[in-house]
mmCIF file with all atom_site columns, C-alpha atoms in Angstrom:
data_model
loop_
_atom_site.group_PDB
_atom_site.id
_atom_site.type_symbol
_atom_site.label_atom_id
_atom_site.label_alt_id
_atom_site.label_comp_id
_atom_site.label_asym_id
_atom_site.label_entity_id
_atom_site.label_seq_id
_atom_site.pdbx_PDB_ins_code
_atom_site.Cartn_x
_atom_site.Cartn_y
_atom_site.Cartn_z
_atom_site.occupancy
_atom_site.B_iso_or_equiv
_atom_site.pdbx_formal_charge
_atom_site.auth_seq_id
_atom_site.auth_comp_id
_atom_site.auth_asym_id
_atom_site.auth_atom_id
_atom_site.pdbx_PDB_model_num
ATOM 1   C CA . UNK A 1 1   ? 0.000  0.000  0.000   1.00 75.00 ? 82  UNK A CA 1
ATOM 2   C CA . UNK A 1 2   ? 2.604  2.312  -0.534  1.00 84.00 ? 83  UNK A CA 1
ATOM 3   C CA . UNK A 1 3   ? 3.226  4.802  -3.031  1.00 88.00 ? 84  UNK A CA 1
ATOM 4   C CA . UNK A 1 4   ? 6.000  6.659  -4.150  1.00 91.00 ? 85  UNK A CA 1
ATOM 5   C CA . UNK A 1 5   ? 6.233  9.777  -6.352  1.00 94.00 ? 86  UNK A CA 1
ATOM 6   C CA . UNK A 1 6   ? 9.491  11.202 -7.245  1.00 92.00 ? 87  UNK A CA 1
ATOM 7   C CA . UNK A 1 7   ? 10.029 14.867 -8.432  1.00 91.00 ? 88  UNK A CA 1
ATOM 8   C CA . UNK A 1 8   ? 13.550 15.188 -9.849  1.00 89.00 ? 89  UNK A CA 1
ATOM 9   C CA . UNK A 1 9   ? 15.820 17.508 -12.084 1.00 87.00 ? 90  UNK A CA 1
ATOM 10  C CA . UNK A 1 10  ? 16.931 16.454 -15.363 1.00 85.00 ? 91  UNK A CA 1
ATOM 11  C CA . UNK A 1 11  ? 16.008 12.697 -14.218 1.00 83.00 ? 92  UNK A CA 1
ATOM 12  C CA . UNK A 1 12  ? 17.307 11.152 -17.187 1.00 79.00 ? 93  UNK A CA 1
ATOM 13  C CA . UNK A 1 13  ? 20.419 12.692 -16.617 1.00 83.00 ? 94  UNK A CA 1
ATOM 14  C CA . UNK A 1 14  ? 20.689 11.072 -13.062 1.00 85.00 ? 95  UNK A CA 1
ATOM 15  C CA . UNK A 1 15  ? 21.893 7.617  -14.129 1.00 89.00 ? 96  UNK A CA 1
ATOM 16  C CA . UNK A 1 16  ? 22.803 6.642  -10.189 1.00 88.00 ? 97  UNK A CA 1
ATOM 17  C CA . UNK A 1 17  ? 19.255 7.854  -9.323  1.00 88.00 ? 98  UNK A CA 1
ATOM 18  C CA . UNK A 1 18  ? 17.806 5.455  -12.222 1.00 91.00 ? 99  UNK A CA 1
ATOM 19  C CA . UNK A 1 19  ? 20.112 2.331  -11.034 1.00 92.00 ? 100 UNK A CA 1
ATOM 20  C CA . UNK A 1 20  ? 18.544 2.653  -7.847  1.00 91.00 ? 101 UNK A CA 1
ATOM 21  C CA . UNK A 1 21  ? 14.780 3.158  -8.986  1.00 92.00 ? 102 UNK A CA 1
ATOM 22  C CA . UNK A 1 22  ? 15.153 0.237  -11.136 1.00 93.00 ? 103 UNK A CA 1
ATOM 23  C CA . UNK A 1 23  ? 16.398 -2.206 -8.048  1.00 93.00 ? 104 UNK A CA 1
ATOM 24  C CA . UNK A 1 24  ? 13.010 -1.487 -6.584  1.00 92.00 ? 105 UNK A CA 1
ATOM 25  C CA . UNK A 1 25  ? 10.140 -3.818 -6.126  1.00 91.00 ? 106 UNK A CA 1
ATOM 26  C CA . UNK A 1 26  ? 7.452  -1.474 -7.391  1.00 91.00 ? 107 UNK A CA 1
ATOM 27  C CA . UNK A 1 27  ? 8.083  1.129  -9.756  1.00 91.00 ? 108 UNK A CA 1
ATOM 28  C CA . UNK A 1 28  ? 7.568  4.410  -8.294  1.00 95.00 ? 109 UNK A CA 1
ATOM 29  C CA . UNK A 1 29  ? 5.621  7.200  -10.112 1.00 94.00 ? 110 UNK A CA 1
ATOM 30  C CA . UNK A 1 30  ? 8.710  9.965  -11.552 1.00 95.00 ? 111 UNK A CA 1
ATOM 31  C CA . UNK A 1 31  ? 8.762  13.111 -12.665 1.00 94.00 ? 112 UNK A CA 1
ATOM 32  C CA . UNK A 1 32  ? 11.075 15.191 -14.071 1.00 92.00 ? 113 UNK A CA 1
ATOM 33  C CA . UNK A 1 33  ? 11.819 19.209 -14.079 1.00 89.00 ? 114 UNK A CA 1
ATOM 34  C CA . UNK A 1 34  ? 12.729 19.792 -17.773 1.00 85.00 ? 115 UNK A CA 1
ATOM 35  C CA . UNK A 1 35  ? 15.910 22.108 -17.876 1.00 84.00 ? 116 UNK A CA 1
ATOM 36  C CA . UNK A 1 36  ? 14.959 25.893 -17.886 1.00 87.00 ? 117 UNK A CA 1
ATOM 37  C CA . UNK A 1 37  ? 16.704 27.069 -21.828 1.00 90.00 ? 118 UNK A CA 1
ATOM 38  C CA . UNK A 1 38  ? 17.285 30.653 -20.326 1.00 94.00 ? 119 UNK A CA 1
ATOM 39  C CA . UNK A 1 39  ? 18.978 29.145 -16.998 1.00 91.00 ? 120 UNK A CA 1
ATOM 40  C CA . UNK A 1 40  ? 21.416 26.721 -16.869 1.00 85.00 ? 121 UNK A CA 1
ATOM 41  C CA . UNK A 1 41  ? 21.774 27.181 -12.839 1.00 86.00 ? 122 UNK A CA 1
ATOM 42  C CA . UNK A 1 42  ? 17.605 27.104 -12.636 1.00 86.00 ? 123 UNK A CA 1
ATOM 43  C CA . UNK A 1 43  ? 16.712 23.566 -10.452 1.00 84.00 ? 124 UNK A CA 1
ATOM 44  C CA . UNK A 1 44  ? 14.092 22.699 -8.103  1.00 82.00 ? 125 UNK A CA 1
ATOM 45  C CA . UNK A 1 45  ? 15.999 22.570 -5.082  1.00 83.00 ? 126 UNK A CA 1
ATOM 46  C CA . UNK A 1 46  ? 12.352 21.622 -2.719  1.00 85.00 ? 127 UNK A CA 1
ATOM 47  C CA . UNK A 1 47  ? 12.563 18.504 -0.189  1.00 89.00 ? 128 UNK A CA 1
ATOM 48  C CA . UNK A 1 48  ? 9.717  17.171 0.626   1.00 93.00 ? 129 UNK A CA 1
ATOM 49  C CA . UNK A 1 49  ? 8.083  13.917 2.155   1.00 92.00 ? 130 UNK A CA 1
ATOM 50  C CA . UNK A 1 50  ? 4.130  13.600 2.848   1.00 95.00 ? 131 UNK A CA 1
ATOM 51  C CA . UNK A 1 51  ? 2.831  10.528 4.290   1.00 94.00 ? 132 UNK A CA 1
ATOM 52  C CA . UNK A 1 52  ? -0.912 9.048  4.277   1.00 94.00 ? 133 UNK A CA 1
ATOM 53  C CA . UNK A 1 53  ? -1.966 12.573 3.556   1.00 94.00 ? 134 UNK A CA 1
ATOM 54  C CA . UNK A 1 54  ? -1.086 13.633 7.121   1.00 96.00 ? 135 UNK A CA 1
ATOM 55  C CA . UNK A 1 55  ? 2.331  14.613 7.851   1.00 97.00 ? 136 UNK A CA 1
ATOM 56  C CA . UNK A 1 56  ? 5.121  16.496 5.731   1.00 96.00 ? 137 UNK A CA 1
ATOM 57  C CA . UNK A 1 57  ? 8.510  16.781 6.099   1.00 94.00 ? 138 UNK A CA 1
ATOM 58  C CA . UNK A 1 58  ? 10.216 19.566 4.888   1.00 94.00 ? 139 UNK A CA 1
ATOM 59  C CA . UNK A 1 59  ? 13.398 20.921 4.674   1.00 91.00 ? 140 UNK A CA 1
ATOM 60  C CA . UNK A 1 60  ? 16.513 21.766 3.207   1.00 87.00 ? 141 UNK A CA 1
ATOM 61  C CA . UNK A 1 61  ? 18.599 18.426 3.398   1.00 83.00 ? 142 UNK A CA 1
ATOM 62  C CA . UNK A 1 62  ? 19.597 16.756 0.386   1.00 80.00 ? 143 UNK A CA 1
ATOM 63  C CA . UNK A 1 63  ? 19.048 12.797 1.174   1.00 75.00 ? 144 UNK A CA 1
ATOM 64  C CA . UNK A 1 64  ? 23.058 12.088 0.558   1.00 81.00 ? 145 UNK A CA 1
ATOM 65  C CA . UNK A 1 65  ? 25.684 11.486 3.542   1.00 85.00 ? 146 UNK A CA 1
ATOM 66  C CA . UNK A 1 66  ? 26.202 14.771 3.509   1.00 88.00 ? 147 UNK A CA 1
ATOM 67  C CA . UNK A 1 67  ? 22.828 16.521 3.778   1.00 83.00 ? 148 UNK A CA 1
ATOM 68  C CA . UNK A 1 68  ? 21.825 13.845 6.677   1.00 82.00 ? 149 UNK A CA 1
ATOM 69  C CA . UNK A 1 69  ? 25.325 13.696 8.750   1.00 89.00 ? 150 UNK A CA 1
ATOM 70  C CA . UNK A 1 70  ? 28.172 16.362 7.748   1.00 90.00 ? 151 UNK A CA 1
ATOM 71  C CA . UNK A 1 71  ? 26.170 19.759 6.341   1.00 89.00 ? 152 UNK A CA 1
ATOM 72  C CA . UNK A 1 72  ? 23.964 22.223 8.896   1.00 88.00 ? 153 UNK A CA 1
ATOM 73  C CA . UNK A 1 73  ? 20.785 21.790 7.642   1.00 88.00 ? 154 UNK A CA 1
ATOM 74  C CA . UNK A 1 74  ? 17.047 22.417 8.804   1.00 89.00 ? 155 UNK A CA 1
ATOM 75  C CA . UNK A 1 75  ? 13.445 20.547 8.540   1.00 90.00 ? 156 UNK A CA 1
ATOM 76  C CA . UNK A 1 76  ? 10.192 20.670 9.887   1.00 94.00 ? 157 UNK A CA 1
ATOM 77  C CA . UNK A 1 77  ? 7.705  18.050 10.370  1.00 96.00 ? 158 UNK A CA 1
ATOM 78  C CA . UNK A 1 78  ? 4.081  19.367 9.931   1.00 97.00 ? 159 UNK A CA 1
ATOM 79  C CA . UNK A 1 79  ? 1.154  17.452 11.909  1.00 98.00 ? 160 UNK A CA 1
ATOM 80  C CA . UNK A 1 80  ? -1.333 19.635 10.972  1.00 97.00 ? 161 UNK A CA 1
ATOM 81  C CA . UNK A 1 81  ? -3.439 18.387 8.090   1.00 96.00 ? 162 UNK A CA 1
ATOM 82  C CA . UNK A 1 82  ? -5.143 21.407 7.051   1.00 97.00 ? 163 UNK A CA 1
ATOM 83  C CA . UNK A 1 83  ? -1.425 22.643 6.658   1.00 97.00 ? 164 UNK A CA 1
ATOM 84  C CA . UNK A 1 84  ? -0.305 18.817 5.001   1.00 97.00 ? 165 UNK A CA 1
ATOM 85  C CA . UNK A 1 85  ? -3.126 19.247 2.251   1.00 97.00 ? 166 UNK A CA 1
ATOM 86  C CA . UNK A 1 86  ? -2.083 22.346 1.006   1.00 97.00 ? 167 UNK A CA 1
ATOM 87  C CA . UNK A 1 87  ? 1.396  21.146 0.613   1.00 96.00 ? 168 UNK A CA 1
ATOM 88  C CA . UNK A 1 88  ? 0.278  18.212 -1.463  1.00 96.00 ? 169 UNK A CA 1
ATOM 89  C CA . UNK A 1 89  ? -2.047 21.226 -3.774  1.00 97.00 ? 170 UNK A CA 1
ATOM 90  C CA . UNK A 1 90  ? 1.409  22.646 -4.490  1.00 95.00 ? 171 UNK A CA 1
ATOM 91  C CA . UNK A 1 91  ? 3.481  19.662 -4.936  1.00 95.00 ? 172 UNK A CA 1
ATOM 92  C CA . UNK A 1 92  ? 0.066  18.682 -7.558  1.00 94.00 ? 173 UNK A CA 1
ATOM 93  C CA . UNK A 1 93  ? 0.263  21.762 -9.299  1.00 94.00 ? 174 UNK A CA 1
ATOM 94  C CA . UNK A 1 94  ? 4.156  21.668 -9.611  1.00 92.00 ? 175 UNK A CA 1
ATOM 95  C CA . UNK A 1 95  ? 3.640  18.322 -11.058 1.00 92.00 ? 176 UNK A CA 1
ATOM 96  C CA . UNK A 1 96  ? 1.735  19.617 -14.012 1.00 92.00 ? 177 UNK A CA 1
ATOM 97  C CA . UNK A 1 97  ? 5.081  21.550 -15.118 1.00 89.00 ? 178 UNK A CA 1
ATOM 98  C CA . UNK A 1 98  ? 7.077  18.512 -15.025 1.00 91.00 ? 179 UNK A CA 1
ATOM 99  C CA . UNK A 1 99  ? 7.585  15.494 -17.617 1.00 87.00 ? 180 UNK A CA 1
ATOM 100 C CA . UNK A 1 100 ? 6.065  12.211 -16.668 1.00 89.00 ? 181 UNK A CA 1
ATOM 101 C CA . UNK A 1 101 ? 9.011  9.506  -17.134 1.00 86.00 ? 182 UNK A CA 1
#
């Protein structure tokens, strides 16, 4: 019962990314942020996890060794649901600018 949706940059370009994806049991659902033409340097930099609808965690920590152990970083984890659903609206609507992979 578990769903995952992934929201990357240039996914196709992130062949480690991919290998790992493809090791899975279940395919998650993957998007991908199309490069910006006028901005080479333009990325979605968001981190974000929402589970069951009713808690998000958000923050600025890249999932790598260094974003979890080494870097100061910062994340909150939302309990309110009111708060959790309009999270999910944006993450929706930022979905519709994205390629489906």
């Amino acid at each position: 019962g578990i769903e995952l949706t992934f929201m990357v940059n240039r996914l196709e370009a992130n062949k480690e990314f991919m290998r790992w994806v493809e090791g899975l049991d279940h395919r998650p659902n993957l998007y991908s942020m199309p490069p910006d033409p006028s901005d080479d340097k333009a990325a979605m930099h968001i981190k974000c996890i929402v589970v069951d609808g009713k808690k998000a965690l958000v923050g600025s920590a890249n999932p790598t060794y260094h974003g979890m152990r080494k870097n100061i970083e910062m994340g909150f984890l939302i309990r309110d649901e009111e708060m959790v659903k309009l999270i999910m609206r944006c993450l929706e609507e930022l979905k519709k600018s994205m390629d489906e992979i």
